[in-house]
Short mmCIF file of N, CA and C in Angstrom, two decimals:
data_model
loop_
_atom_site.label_atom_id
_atom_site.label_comp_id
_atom_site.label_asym_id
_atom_site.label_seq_id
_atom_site.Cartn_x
_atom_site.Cartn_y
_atom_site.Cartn_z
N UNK A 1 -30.12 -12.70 -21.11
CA UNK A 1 -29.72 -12.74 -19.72
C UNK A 1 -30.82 -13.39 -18.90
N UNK A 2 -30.51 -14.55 -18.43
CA UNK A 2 -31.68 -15.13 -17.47
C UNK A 2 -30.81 -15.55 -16.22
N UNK A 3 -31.68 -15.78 -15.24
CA UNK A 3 -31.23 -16.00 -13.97
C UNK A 3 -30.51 -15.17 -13.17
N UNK A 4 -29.33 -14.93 -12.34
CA UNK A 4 -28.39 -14.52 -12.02
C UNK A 4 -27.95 -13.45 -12.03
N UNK A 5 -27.53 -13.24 -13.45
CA UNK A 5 -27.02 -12.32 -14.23
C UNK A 5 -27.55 -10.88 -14.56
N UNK A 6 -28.88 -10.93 -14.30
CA UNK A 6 -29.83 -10.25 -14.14
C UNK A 6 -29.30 -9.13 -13.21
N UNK A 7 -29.13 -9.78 -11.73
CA UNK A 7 -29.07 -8.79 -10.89
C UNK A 7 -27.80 -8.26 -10.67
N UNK A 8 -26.79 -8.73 -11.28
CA UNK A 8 -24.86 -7.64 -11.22
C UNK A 8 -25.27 -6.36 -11.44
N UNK A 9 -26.02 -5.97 -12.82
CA UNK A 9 -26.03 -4.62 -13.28
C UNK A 9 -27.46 -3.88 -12.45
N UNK A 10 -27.80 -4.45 -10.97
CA UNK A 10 -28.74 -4.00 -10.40
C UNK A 10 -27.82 -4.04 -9.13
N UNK A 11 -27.24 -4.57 -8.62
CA UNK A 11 -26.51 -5.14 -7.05
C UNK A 11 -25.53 -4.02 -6.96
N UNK A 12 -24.37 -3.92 -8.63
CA UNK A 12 -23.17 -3.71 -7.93
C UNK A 12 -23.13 -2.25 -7.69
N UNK A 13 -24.23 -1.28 -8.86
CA UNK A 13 -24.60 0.55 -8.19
C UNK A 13 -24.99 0.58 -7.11
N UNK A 14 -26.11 -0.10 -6.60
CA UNK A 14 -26.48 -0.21 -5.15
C UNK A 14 -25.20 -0.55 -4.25
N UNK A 15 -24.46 -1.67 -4.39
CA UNK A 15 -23.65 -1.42 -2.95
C UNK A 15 -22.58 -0.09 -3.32
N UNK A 16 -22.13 -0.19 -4.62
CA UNK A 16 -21.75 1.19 -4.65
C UNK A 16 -22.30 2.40 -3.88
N UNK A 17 -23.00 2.36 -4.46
CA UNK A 17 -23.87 3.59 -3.57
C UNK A 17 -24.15 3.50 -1.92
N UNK A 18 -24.17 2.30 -1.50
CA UNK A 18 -23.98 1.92 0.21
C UNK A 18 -22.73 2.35 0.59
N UNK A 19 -21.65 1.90 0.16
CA UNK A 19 -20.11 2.02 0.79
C UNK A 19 -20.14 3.77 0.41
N UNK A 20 -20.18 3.99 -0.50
CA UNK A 20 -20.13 5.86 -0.56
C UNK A 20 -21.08 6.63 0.45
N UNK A 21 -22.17 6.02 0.68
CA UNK A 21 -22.96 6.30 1.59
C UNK A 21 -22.65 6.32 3.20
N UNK A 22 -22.16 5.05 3.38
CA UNK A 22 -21.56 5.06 4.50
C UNK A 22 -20.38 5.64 5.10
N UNK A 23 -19.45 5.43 3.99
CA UNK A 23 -18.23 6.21 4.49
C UNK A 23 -18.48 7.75 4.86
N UNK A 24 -19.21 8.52 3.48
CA UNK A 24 -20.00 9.57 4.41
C UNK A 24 -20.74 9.99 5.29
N UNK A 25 -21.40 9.09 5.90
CA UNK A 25 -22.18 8.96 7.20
C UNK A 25 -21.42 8.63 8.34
N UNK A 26 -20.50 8.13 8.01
CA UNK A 26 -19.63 7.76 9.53
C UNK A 26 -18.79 9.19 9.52
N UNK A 27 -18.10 9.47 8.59
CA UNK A 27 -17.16 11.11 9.11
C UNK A 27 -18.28 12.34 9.93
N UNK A 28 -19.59 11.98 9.15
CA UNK A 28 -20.04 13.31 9.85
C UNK A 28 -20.38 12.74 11.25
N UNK A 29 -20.39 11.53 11.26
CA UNK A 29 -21.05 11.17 12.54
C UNK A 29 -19.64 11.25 13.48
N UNK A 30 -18.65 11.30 13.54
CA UNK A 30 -17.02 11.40 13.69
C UNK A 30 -16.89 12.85 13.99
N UNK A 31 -17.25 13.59 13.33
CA UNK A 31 -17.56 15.01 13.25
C UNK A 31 -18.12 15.75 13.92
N UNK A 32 -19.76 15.09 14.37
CA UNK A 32 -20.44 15.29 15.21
C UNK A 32 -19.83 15.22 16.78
N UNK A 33 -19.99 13.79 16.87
CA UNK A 33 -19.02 13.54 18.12
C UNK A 33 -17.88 14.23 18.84
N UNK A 34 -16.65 14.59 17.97
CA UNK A 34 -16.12 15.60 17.76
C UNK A 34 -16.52 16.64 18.63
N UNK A 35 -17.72 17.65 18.22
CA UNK A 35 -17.88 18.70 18.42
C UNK A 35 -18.92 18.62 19.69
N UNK A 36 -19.70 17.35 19.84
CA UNK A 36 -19.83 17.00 21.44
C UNK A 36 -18.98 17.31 22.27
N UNK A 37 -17.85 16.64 22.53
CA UNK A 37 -16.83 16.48 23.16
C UNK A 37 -16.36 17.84 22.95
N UNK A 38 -16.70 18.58 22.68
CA UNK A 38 -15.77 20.53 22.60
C UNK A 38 -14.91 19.86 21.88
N UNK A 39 -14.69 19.46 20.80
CA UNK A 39 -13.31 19.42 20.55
C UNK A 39 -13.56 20.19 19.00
N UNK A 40 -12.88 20.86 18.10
CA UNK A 40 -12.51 21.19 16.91
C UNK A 40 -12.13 20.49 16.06
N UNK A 41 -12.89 20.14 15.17
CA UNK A 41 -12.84 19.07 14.19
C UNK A 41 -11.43 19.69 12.96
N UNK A 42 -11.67 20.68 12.52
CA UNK A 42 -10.89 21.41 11.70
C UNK A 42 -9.50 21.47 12.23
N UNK A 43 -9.44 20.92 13.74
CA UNK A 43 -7.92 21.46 13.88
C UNK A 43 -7.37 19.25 14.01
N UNK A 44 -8.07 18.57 13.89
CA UNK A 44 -7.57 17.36 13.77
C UNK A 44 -7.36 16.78 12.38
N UNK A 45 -6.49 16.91 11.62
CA UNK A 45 -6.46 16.35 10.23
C UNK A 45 -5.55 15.34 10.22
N UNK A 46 -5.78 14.29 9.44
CA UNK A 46 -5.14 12.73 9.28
C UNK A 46 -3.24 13.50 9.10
N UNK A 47 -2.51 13.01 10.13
CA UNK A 47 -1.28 12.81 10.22
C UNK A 47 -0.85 12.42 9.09
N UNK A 48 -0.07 13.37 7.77
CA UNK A 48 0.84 12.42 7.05
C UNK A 48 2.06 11.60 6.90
N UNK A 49 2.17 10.91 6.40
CA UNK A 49 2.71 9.83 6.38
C UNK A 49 4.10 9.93 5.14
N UNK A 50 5.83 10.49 5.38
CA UNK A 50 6.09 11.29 4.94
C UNK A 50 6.82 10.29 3.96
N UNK A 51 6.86 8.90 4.30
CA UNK A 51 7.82 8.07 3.51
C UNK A 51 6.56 6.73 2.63
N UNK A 52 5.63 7.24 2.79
CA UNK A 52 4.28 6.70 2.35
C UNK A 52 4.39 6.28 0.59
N UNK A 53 5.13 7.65 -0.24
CA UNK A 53 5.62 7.21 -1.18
C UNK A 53 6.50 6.03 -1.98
N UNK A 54 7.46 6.77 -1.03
CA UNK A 54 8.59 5.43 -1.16
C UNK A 54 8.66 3.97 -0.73
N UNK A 55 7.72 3.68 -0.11
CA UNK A 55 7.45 2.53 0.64
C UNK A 55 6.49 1.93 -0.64
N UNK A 56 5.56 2.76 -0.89
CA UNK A 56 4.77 1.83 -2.63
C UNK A 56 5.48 1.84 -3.40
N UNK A 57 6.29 2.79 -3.64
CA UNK A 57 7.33 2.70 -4.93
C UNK A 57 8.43 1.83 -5.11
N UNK A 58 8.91 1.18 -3.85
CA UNK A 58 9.83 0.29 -3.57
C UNK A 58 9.35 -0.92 -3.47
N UNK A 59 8.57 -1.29 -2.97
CA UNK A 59 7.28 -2.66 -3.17
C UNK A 59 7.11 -3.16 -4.20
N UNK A 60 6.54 -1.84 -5.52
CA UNK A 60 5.69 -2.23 -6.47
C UNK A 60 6.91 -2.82 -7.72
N UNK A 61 8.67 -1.93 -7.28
CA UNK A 61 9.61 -1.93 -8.30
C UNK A 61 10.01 -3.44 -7.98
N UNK A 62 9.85 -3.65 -6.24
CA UNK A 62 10.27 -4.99 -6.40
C UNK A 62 9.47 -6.21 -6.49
N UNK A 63 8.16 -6.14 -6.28
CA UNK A 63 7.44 -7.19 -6.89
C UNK A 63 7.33 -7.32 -8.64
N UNK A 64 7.89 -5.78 -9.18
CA UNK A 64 7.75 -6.12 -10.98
C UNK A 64 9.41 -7.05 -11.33
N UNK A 65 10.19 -6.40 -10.27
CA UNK A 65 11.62 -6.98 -10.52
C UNK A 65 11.44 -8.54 -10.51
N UNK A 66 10.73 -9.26 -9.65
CA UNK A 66 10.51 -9.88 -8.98
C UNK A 66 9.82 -11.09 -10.20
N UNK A 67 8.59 -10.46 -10.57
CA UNK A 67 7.99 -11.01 -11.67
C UNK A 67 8.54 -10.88 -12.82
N UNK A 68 9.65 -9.99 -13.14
CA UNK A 68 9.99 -10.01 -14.47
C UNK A 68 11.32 -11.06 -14.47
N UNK A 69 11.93 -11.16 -13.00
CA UNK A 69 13.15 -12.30 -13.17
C UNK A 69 12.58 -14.02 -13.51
N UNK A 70 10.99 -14.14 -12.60
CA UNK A 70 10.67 -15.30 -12.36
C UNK A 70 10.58 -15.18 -14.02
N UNK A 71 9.77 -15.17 -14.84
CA UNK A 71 9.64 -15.01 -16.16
C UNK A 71 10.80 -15.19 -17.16
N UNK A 72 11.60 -14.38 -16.74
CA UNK A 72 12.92 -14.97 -17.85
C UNK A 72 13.59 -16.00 -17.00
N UNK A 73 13.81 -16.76 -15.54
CA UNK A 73 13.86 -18.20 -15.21
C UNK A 73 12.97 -19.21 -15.42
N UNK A 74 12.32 -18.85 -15.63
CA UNK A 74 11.08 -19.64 -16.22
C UNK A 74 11.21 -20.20 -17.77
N UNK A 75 11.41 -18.70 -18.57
CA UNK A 75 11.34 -19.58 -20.28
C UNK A 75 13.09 -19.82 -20.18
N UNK A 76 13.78 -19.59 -19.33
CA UNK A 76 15.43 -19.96 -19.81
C UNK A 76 15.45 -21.61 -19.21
N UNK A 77 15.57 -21.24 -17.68
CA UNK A 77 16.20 -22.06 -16.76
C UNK A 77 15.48 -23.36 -16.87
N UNK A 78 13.91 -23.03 -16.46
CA UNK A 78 13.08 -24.16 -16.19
C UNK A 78 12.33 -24.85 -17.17
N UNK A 79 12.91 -24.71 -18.49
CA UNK A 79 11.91 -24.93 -19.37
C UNK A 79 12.00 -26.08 -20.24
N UNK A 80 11.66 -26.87 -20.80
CA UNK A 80 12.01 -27.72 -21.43
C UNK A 80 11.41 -27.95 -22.70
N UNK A 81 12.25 -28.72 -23.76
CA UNK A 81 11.69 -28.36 -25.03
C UNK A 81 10.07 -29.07 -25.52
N UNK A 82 10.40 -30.36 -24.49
CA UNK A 82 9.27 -31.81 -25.03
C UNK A 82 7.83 -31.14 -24.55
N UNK A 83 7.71 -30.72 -23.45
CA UNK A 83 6.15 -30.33 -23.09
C UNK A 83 6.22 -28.76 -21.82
N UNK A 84 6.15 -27.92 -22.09
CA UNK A 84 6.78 -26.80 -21.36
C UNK A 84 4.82 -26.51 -20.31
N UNK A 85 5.66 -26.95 -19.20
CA UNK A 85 4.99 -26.34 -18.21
C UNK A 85 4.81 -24.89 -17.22
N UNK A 86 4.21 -24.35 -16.67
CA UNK A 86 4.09 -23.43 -16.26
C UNK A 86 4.87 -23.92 -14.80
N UNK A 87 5.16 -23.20 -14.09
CA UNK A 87 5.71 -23.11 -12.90
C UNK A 87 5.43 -21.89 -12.44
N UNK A 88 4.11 -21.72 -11.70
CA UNK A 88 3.70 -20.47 -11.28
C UNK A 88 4.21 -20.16 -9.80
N UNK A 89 4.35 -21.16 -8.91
CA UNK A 89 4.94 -21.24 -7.76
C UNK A 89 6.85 -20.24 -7.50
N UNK A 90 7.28 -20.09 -8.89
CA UNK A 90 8.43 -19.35 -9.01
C UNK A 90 7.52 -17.98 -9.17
N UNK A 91 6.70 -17.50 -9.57
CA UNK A 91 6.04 -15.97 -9.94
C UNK A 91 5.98 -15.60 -8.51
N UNK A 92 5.26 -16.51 -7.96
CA UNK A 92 4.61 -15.94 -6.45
C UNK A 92 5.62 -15.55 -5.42
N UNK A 93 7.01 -16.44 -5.48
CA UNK A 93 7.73 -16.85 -4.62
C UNK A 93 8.52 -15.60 -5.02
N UNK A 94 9.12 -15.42 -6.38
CA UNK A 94 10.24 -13.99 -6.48
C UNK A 94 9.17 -12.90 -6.42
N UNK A 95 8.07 -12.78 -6.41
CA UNK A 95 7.44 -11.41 -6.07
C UNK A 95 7.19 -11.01 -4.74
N UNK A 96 7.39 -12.09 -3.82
CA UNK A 96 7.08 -11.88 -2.76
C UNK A 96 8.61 -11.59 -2.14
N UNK A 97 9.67 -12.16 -2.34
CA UNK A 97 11.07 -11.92 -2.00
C UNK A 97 11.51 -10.60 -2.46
N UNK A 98 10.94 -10.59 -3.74
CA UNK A 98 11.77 -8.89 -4.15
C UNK A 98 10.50 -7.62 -3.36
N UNK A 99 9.54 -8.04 -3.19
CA UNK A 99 8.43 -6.95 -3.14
C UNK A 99 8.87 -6.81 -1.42
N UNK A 100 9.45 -7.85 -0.58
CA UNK A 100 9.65 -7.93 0.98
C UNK A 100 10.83 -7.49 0.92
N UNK A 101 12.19 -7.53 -0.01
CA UNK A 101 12.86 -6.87 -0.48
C UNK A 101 13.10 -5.20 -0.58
N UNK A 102 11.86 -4.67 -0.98
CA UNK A 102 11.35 -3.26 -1.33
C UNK A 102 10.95 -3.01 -0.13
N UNK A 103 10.79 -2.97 0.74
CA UNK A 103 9.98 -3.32 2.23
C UNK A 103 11.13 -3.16 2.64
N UNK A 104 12.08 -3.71 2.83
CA UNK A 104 13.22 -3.85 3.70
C UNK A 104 14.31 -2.75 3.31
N UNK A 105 14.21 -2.40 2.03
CA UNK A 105 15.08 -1.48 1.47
C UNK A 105 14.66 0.18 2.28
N UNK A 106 12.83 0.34 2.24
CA UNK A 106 12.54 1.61 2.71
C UNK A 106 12.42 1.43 4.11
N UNK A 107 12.49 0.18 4.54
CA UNK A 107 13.19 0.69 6.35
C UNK A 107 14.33 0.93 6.55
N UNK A 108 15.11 0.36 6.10
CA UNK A 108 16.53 0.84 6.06
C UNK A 108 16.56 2.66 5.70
N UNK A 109 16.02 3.37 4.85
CA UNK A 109 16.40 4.32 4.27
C UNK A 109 16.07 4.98 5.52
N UNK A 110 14.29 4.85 5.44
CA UNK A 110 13.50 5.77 6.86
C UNK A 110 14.50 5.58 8.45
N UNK A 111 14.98 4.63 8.24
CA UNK A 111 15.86 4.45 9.72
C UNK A 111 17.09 5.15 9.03
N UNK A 112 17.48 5.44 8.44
CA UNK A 112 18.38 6.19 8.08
C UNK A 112 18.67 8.07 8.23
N UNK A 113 17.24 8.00 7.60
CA UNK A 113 17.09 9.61 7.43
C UNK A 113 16.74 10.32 9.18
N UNK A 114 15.84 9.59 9.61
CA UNK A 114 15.58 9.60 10.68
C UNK A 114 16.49 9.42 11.98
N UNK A 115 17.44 9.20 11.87
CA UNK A 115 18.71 9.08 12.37
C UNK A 115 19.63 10.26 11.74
N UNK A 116 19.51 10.39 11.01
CA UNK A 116 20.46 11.33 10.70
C UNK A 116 19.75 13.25 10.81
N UNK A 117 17.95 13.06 10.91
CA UNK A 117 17.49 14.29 11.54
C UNK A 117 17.80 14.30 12.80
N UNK A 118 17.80 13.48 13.76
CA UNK A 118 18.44 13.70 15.10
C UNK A 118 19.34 13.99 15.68
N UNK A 119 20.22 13.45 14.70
CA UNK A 119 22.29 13.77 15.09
C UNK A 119 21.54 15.44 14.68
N UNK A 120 21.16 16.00 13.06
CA UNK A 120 21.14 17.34 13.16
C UNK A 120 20.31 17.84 13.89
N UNK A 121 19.22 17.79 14.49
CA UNK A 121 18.36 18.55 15.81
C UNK A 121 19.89 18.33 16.78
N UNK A 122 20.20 17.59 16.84
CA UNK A 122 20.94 17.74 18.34
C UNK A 122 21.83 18.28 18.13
N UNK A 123 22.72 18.71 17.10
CA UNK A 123 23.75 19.75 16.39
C UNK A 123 23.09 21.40 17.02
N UNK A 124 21.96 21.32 16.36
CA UNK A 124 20.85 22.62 16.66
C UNK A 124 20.79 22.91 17.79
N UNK A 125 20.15 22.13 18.79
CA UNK A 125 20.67 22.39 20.35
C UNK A 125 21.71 22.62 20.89
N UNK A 126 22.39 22.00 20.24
CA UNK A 126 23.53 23.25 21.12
C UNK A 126 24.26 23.87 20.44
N UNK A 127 24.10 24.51 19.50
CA UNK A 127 24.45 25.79 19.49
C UNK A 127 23.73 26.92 20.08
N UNK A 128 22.37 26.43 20.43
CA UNK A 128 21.52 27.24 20.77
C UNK A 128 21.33 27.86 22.10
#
C-alpha cells in the first residue's frame, strides 16, 4: 500500500466517529435548549409517521417490478442476435415509472383511509 491508500483505513473510523459524534452533540445541545426555554424535553418525541411503511414498501416493490420488467424487455424485445448491447437507459426509465408508480399507489390509499376516518369521526359526533 503506498500513497493514497494508506489513509481510507485511517480517514473513514475517524469521520465515522465525527458524524456519531456530532449527531450526539447536537440532540443534547437540542436538549439543553429545550430545557432553557422551560420546556420538557421528554414530553416532545418525533411525531410518527403512520403510513411510513407502506410508502417504502410500495416504492421498493415498484422500482424491483420495474427493474425486473426492463430486464426481461431487454433480453426479449431489444435484443439482437449479431452483437447484443446493453440498453441501460430502459433500467433507469421503468424503475423510475414503477417506483413513482408505488408513490402514487400509497397516496391514493393514505387519501383514502384518511377520508374514510373522517366520514367515521363524523358518524361519532353525532351520535354523541
Amino acid at each position: 500500500m503506498e500513497g493514497p491508500e494508506i489513509l481510507i483505513p485511517i480517514l473513514v473510523p475517524l469521520a465515522m466517529f465525527a458524524l456519531v459524534f456530532g449527531i450526539v452533540y447536537l440532540q443534547k445541545r437540542e436538549k439543553m435548549a429545550m430545557i432553557e426555554r422551560g420546556m420538557d424535553p421528554r414530553r416532545y418525541k418525533p411525531q410518527s409517521a403512520p403510513y411510513q411503511n407502506l410508502k417504502w414498501g410500495l416504492l421498493l416493490i415498484g422500482a424491483g417490478l420495474g427493474l425486473f420488467i426492463a430486464f426481461v424487455l431487454d433480453r426479449t424485445l431489444f435484443s439482437s442476435n449479431l452483437h447484443h448491447e446493453e440498453n441501460e437507459a430502459i433500467y433507469f426509465a421503468l424503475i423510475a415509472i414503477f417506483g413513482g408508480a408505488g408513490l402514487f399507489l400509497s397516496y391514493v390509499i393514505e387519501k383514502k383511509d384518511d377520508a374514510q376516518r373522517t366520514i367515521t369521526y363524523s358518524k361519532e359526533e353525532e351520535t354523541v
